[in-house]
PDB file of C-alpha atoms in Angstrom:
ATOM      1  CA  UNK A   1     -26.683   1.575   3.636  1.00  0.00           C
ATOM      2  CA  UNK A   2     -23.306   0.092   2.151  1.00  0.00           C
ATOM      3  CA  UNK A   3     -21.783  -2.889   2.612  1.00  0.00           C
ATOM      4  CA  UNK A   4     -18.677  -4.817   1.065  1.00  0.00           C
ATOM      5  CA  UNK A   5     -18.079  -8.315   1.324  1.00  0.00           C
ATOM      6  CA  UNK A   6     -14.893  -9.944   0.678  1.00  0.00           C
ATOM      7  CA  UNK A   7     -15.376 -13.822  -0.569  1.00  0.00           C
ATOM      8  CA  UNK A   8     -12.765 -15.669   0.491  1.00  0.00           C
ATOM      9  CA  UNK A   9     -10.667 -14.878   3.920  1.00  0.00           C
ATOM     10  CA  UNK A  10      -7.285 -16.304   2.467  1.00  0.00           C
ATOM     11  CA  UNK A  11      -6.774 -17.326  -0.946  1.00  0.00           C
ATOM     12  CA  UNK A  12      -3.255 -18.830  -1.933  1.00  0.00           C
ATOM     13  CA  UNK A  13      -1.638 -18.700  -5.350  1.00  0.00           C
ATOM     14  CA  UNK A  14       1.670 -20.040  -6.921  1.00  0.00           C
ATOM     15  CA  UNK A  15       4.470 -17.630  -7.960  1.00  0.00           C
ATOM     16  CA  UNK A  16       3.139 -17.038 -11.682  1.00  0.00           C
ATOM     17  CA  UNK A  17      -0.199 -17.581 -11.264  1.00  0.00           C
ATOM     18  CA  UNK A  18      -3.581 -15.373 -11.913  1.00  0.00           C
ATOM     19  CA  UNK A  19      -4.195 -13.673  -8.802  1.00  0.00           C
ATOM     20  CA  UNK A  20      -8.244 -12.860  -8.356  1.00  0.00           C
ATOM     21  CA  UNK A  21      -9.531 -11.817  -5.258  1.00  0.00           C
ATOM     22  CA  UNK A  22     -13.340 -11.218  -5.077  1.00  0.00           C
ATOM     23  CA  UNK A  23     -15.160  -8.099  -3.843  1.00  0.00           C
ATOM     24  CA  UNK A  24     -19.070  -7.543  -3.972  1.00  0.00           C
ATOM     25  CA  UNK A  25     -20.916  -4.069  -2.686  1.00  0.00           C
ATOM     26  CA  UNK A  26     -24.640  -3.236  -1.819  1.00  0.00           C
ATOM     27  CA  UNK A  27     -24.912   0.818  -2.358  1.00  0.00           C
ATOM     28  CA  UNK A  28     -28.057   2.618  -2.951  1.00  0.00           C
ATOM     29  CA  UNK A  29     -26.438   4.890  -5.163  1.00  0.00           C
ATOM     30  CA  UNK A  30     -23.931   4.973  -7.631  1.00  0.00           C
ATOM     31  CA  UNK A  31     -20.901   4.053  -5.615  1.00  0.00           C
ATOM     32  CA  UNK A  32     -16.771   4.668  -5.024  1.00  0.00           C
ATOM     33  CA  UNK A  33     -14.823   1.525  -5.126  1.00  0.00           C
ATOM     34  CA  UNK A  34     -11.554   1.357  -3.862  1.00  0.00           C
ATOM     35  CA  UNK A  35      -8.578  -1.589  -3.467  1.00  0.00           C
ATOM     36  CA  UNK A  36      -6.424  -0.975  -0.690  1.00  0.00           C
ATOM     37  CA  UNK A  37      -3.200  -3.151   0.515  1.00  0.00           C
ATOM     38  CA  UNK A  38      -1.528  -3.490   3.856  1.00  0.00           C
ATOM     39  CA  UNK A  39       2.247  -5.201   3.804  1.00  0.00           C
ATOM     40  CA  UNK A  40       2.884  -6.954   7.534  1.00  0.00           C
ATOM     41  CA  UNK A  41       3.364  -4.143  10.659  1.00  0.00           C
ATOM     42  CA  UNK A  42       2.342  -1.202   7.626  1.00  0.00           C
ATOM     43  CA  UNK A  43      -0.929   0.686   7.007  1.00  0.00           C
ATOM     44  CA  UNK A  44      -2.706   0.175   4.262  1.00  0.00           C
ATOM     45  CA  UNK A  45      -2.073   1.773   0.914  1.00  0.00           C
ATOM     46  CA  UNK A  46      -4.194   2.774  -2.111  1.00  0.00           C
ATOM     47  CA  UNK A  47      -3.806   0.334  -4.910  1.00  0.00           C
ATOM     48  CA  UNK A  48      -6.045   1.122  -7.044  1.00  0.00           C
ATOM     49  CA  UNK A  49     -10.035   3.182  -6.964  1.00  0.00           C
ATOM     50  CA  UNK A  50     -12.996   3.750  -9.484  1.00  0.00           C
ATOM     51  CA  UNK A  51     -15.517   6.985  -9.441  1.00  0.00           C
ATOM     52  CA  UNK A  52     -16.759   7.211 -13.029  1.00  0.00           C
ATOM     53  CA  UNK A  53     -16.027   6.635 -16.230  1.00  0.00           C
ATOM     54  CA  UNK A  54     -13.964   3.982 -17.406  1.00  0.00           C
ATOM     55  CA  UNK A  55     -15.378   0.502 -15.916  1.00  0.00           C
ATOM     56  CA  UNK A  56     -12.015  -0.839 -15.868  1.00  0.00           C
ATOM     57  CA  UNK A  57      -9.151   0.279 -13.580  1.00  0.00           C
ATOM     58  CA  UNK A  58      -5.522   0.190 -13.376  1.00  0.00           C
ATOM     59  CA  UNK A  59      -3.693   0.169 -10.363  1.00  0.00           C
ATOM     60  CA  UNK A  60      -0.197   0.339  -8.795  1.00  0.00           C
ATOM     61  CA  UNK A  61       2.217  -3.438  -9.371  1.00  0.00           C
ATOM     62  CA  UNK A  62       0.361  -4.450 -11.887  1.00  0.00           C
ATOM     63  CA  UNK A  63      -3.217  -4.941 -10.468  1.00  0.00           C
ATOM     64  CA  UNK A  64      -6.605  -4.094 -12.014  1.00  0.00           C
ATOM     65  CA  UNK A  65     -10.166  -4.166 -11.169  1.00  0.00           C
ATOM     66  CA  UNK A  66     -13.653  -4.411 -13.692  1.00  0.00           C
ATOM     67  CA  UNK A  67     -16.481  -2.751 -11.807  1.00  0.00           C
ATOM     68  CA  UNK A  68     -19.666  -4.406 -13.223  1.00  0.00           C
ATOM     69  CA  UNK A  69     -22.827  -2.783 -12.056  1.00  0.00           C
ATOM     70  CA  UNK A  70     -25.090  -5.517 -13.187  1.00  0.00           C
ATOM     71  CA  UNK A  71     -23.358  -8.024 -10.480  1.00  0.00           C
ATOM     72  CA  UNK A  72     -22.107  -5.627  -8.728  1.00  0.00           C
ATOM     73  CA  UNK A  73     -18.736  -6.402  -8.269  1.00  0.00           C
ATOM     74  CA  UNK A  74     -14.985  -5.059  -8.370  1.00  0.00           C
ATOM     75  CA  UNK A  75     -12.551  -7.787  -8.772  1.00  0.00           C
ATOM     76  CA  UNK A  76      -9.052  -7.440  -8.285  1.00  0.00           C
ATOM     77  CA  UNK A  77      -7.150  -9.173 -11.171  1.00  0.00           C
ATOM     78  CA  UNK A  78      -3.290 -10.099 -11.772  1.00  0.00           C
ATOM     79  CA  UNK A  79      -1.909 -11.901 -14.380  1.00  0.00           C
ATOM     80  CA  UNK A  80       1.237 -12.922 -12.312  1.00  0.00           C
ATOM     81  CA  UNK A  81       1.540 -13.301  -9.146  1.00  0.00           C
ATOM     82  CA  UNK A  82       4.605 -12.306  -7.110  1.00  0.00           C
ATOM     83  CA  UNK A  83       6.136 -13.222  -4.062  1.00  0.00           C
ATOM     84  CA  UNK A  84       5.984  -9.680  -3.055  1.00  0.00           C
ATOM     85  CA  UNK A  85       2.319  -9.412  -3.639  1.00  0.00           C
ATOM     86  CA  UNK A  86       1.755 -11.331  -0.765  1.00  0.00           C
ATOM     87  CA  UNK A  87      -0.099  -9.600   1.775  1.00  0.00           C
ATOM     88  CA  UNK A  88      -4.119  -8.437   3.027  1.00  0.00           C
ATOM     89  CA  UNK A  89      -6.107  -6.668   0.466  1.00  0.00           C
ATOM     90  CA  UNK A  90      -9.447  -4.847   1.172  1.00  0.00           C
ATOM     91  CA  UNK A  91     -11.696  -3.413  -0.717  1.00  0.00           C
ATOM     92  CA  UNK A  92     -13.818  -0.596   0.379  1.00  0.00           C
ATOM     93  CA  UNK A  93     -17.378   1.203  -1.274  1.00  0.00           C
ATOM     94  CA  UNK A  94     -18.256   4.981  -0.535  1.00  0.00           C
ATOM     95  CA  UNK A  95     -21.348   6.441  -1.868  1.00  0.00           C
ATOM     96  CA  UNK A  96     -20.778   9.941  -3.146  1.00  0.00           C
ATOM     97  CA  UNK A  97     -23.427  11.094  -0.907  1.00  0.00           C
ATOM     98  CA  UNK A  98     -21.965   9.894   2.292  1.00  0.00           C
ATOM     99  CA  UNK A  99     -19.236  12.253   3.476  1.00  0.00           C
ATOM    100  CA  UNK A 100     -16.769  10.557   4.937  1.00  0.00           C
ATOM    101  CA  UNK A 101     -18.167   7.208   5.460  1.00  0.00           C
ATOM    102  CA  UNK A 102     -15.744   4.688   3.830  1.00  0.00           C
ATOM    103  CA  UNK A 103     -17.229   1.079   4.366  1.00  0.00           C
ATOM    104  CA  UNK A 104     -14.475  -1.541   4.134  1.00  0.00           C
ATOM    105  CA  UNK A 105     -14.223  -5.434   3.681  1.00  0.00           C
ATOM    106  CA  UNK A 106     -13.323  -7.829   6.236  1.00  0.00           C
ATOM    107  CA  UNK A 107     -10.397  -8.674   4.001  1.00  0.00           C
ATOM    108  CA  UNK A 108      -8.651 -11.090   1.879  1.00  0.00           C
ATOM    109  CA  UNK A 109      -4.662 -12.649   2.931  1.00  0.00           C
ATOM    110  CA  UNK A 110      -3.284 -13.114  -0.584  1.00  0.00           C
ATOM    111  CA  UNK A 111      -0.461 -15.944   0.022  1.00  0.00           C
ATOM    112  CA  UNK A 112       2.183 -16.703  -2.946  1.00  0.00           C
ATOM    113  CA  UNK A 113       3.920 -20.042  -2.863  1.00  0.00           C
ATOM    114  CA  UNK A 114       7.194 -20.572  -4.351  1.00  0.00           C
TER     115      UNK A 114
ATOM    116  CA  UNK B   1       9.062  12.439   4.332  1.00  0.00           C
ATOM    117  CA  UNK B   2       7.480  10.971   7.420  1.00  0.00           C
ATOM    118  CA  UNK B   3       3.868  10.945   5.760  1.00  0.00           C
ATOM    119  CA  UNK B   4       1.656  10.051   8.542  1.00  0.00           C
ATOM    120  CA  UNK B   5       3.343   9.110  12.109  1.00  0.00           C
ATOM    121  CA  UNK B   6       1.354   7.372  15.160  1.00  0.00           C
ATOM    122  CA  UNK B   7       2.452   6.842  18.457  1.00  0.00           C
ATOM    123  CA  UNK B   8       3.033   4.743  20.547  1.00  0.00           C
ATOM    124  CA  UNK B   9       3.088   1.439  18.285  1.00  0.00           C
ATOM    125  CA  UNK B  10       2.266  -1.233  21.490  1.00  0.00           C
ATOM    126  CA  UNK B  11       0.275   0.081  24.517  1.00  0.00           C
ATOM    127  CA  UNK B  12      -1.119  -2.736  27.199  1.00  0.00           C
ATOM    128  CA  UNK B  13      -3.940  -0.948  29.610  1.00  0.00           C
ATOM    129  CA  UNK B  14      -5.705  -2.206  32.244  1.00  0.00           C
ATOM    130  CA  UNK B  15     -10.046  -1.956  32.550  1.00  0.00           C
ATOM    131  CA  UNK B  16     -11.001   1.345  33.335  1.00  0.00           C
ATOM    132  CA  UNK B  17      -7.546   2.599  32.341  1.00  0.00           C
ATOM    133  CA  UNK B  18      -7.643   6.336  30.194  1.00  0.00           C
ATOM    134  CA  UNK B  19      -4.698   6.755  27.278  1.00  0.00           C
ATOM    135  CA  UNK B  20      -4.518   8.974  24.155  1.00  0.00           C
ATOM    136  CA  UNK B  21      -2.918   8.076  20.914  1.00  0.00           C
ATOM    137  CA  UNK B  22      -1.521  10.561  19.041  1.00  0.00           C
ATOM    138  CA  UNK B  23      -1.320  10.674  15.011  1.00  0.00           C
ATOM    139  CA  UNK B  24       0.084  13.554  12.961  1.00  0.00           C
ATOM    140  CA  UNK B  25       0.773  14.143   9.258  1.00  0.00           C
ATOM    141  CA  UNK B  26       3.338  16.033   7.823  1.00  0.00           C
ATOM    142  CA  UNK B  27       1.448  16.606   4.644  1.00  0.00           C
ATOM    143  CA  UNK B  28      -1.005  19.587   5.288  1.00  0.00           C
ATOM    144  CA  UNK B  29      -3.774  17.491   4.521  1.00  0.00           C
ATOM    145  CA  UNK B  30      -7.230  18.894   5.749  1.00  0.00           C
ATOM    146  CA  UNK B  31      -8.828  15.267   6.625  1.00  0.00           C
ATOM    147  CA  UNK B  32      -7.812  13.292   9.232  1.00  0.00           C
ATOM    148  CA  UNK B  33      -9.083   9.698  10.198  1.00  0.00           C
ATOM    149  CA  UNK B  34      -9.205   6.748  12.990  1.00  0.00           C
ATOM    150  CA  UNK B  35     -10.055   3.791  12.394  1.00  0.00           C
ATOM    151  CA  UNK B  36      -9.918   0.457  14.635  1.00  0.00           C
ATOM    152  CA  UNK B  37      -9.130  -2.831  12.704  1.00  0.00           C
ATOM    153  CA  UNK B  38     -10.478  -6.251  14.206  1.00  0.00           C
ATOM    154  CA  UNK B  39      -9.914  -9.629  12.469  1.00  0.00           C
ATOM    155  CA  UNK B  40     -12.323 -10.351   9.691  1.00  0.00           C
ATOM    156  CA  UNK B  41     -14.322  -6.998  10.136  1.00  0.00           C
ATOM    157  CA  UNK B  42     -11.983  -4.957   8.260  1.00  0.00           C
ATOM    158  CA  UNK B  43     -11.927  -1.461   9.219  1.00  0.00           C
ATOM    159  CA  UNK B  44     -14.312   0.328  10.702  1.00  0.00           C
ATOM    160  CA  UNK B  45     -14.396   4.379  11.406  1.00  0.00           C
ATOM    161  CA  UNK B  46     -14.275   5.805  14.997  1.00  0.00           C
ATOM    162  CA  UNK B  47     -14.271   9.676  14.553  1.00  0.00           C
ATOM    163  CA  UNK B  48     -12.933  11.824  11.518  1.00  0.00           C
ATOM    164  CA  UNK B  49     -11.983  15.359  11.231  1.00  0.00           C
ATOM    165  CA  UNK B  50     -12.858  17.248   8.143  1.00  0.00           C
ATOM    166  CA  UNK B  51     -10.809  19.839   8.322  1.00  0.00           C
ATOM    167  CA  UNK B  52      -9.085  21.681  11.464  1.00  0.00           C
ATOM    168  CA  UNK B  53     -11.476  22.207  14.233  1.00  0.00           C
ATOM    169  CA  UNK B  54     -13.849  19.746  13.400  1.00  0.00           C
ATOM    170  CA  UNK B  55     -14.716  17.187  14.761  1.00  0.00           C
ATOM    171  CA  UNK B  56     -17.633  14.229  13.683  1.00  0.00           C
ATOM    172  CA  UNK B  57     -18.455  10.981  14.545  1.00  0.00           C
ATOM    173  CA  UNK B  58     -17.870   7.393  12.429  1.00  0.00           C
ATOM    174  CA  UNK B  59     -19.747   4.206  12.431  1.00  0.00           C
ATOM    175  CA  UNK B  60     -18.124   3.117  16.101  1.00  0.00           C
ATOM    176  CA  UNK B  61     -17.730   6.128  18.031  1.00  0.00           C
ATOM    177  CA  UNK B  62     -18.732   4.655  21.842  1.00  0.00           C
ATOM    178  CA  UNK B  63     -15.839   5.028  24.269  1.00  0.00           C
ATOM    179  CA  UNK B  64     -13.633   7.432  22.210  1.00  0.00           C
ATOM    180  CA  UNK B  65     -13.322  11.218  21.983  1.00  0.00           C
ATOM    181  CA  UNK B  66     -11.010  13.399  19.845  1.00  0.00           C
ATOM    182  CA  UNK B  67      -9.205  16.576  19.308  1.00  0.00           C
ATOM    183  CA  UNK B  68      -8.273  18.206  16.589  1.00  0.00           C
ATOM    184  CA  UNK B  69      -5.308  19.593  17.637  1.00  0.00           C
ATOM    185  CA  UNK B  70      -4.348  21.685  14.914  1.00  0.00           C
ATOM    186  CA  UNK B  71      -3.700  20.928  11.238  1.00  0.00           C
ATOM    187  CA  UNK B  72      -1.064  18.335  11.484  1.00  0.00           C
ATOM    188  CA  UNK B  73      -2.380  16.982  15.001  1.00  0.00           C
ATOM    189  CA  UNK B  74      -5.325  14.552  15.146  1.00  0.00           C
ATOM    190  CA  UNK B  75      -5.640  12.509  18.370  1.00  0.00           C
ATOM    191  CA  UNK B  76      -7.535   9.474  19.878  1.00  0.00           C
ATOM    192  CA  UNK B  77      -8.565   9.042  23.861  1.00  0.00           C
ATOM    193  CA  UNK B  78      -9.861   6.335  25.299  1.00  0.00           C
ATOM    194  CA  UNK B  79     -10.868   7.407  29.016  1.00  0.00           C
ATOM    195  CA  UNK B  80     -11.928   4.194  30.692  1.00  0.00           C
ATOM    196  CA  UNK B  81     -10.416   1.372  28.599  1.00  0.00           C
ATOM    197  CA  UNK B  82     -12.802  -1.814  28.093  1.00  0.00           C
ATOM    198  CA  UNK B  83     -11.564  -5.331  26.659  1.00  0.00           C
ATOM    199  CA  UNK B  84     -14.061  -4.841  23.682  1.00  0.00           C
ATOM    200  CA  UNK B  85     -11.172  -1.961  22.679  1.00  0.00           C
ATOM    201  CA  UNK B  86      -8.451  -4.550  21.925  1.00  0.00           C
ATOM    202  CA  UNK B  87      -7.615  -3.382  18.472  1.00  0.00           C
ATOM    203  CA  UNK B  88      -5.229  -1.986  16.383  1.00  0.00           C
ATOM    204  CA  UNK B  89      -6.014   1.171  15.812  1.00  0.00           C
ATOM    205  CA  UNK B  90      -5.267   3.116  12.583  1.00  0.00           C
ATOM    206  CA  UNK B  91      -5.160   6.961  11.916  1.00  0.00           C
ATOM    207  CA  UNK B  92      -4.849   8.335   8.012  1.00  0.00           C
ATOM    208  CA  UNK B  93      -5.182  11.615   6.842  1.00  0.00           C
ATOM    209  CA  UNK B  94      -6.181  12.870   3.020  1.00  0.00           C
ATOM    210  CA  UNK B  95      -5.761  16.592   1.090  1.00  0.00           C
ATOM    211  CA  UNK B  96      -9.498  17.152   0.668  1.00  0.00           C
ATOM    212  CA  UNK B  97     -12.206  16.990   3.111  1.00  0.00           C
ATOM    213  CA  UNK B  98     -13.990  14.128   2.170  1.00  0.00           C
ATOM    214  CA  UNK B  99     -12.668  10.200   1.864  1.00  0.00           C
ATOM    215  CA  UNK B 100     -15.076   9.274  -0.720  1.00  0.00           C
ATOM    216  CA  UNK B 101     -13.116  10.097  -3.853  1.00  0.00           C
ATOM    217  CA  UNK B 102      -9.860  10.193  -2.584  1.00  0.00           C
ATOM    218  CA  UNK B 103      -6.400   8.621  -1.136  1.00  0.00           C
ATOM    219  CA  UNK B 104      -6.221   8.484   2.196  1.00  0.00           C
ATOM    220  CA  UNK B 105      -2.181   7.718   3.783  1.00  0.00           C
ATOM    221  CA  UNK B 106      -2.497   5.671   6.464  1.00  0.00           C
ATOM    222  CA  UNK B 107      -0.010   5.274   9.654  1.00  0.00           C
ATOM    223  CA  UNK B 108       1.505   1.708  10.502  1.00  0.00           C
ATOM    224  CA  UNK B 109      -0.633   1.543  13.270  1.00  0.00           C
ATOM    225  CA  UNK B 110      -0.913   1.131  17.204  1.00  0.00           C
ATOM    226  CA  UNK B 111      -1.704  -1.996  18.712  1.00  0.00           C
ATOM    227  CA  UNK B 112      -3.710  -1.549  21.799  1.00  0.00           C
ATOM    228  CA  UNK B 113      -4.298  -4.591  24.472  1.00  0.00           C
ATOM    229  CA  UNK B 114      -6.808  -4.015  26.987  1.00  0.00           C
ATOM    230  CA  UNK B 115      -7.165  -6.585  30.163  1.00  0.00           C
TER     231      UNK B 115
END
């Protein structure tokens, strides 16, 4: 079965700062991985996702993730954080076996101080 | 472009109470999508709908049917509301049938209180 955990329920960054937020998957077979963001009172919205091929992906405002199958993770990097960036980020694993089943993190509040 | 619209936004039932939420997309996607958010669990599936008139169940299905109305139409009913349904509820549709390779649109949600 898949799983995603999120390390870290909150993480807060200065204005300028490297934003990382930390994502680690279980997933029997090769897997999706997916960064999604919800703003306050929105739904969420695809930042960024990986199927195959190129281990590192680039997303929407500047993010990026590295999926590394050895640890397997898929970190969400940015150089610079933003006071607009500030919001919950989840990331989410499908197997490409498994339909429709999209298994998602608990979540991670990204807070930017000034 | 309204992408994906939910209604109502706020709801407050009492136990035992019955509701339906309604979600429709204006983007003739074929998949359509609820999901119920709690804190620190992220989101978890509740039924999906492949494409129109189809129906199958997610990981948390108990206490929940759906209908498929027709392509745009995609709705949730709860017919005896229980406190453990205090959520926020989220439908999102995508153009293929599957959510494992694609972008799903999401709507901003419906808050649902249950005493």
């Amino acid at each position: 079965a898949q799983s995603v955990t999120q390390l870290g329920s909150h993480v807060s960054v200065s204005e300028g700062a490297l934003v990382l937020l930390r994502c680690n998957y279980s997933s029997s077979v090769p897997p999706y991985l997916f960064w999604y963001v919800q703003y306050p009172n929105q739904g969420l919205q695809l930042l960024l996702k990986y199927t195959t091929g190129a281990t590192l992906v680039k997303g929407i405002n500047g993010f990026e993730a590295e999926f590394k199958k050895s640890e397997t993770s898929f970190h969400l990097t940015k150089p610079s954080a933003h006071m607009s960036d500030a919001a919950e980020y989840f990331c989410a694993v499908s197997e490409n076996n498994a339909g429709n089943m999209l298994t998602f993190g608990g979540g991670t509040r990204l807070m930017v101080k000034p | 472009n309204a992408g994906v619209t939910q209604t109502p936004k706020f709801q407050v039932l009492k136990t035992g109470q019955s509701m339906t939420l309604q979600c429709a997309q204006d983007m003739n996607h074929n998949s359509m999508y609820w999901y119920r958010q709690d804190p620190g669990m992220g989101l978890r599936l509740i039924y999906y709908s492949a494409s129109e008139g189809t129906t199958d169940k997610g990981e948390v299905p108990n206490g929940y049917n759906v209908s498929r109305l027709n392509k745009r139409e995609f709705s949730l009913r709860l017919e005896s509301a229980a406190p453990s349904q205090t959520s926020v509820y989220f439908c999102a549709s995508g153009q293929g049938q599957t959510a494992t390779n694609e972008k799903l649109f999401f709507g901003s949600g419906t808050q649902l209180s249950v005493l």
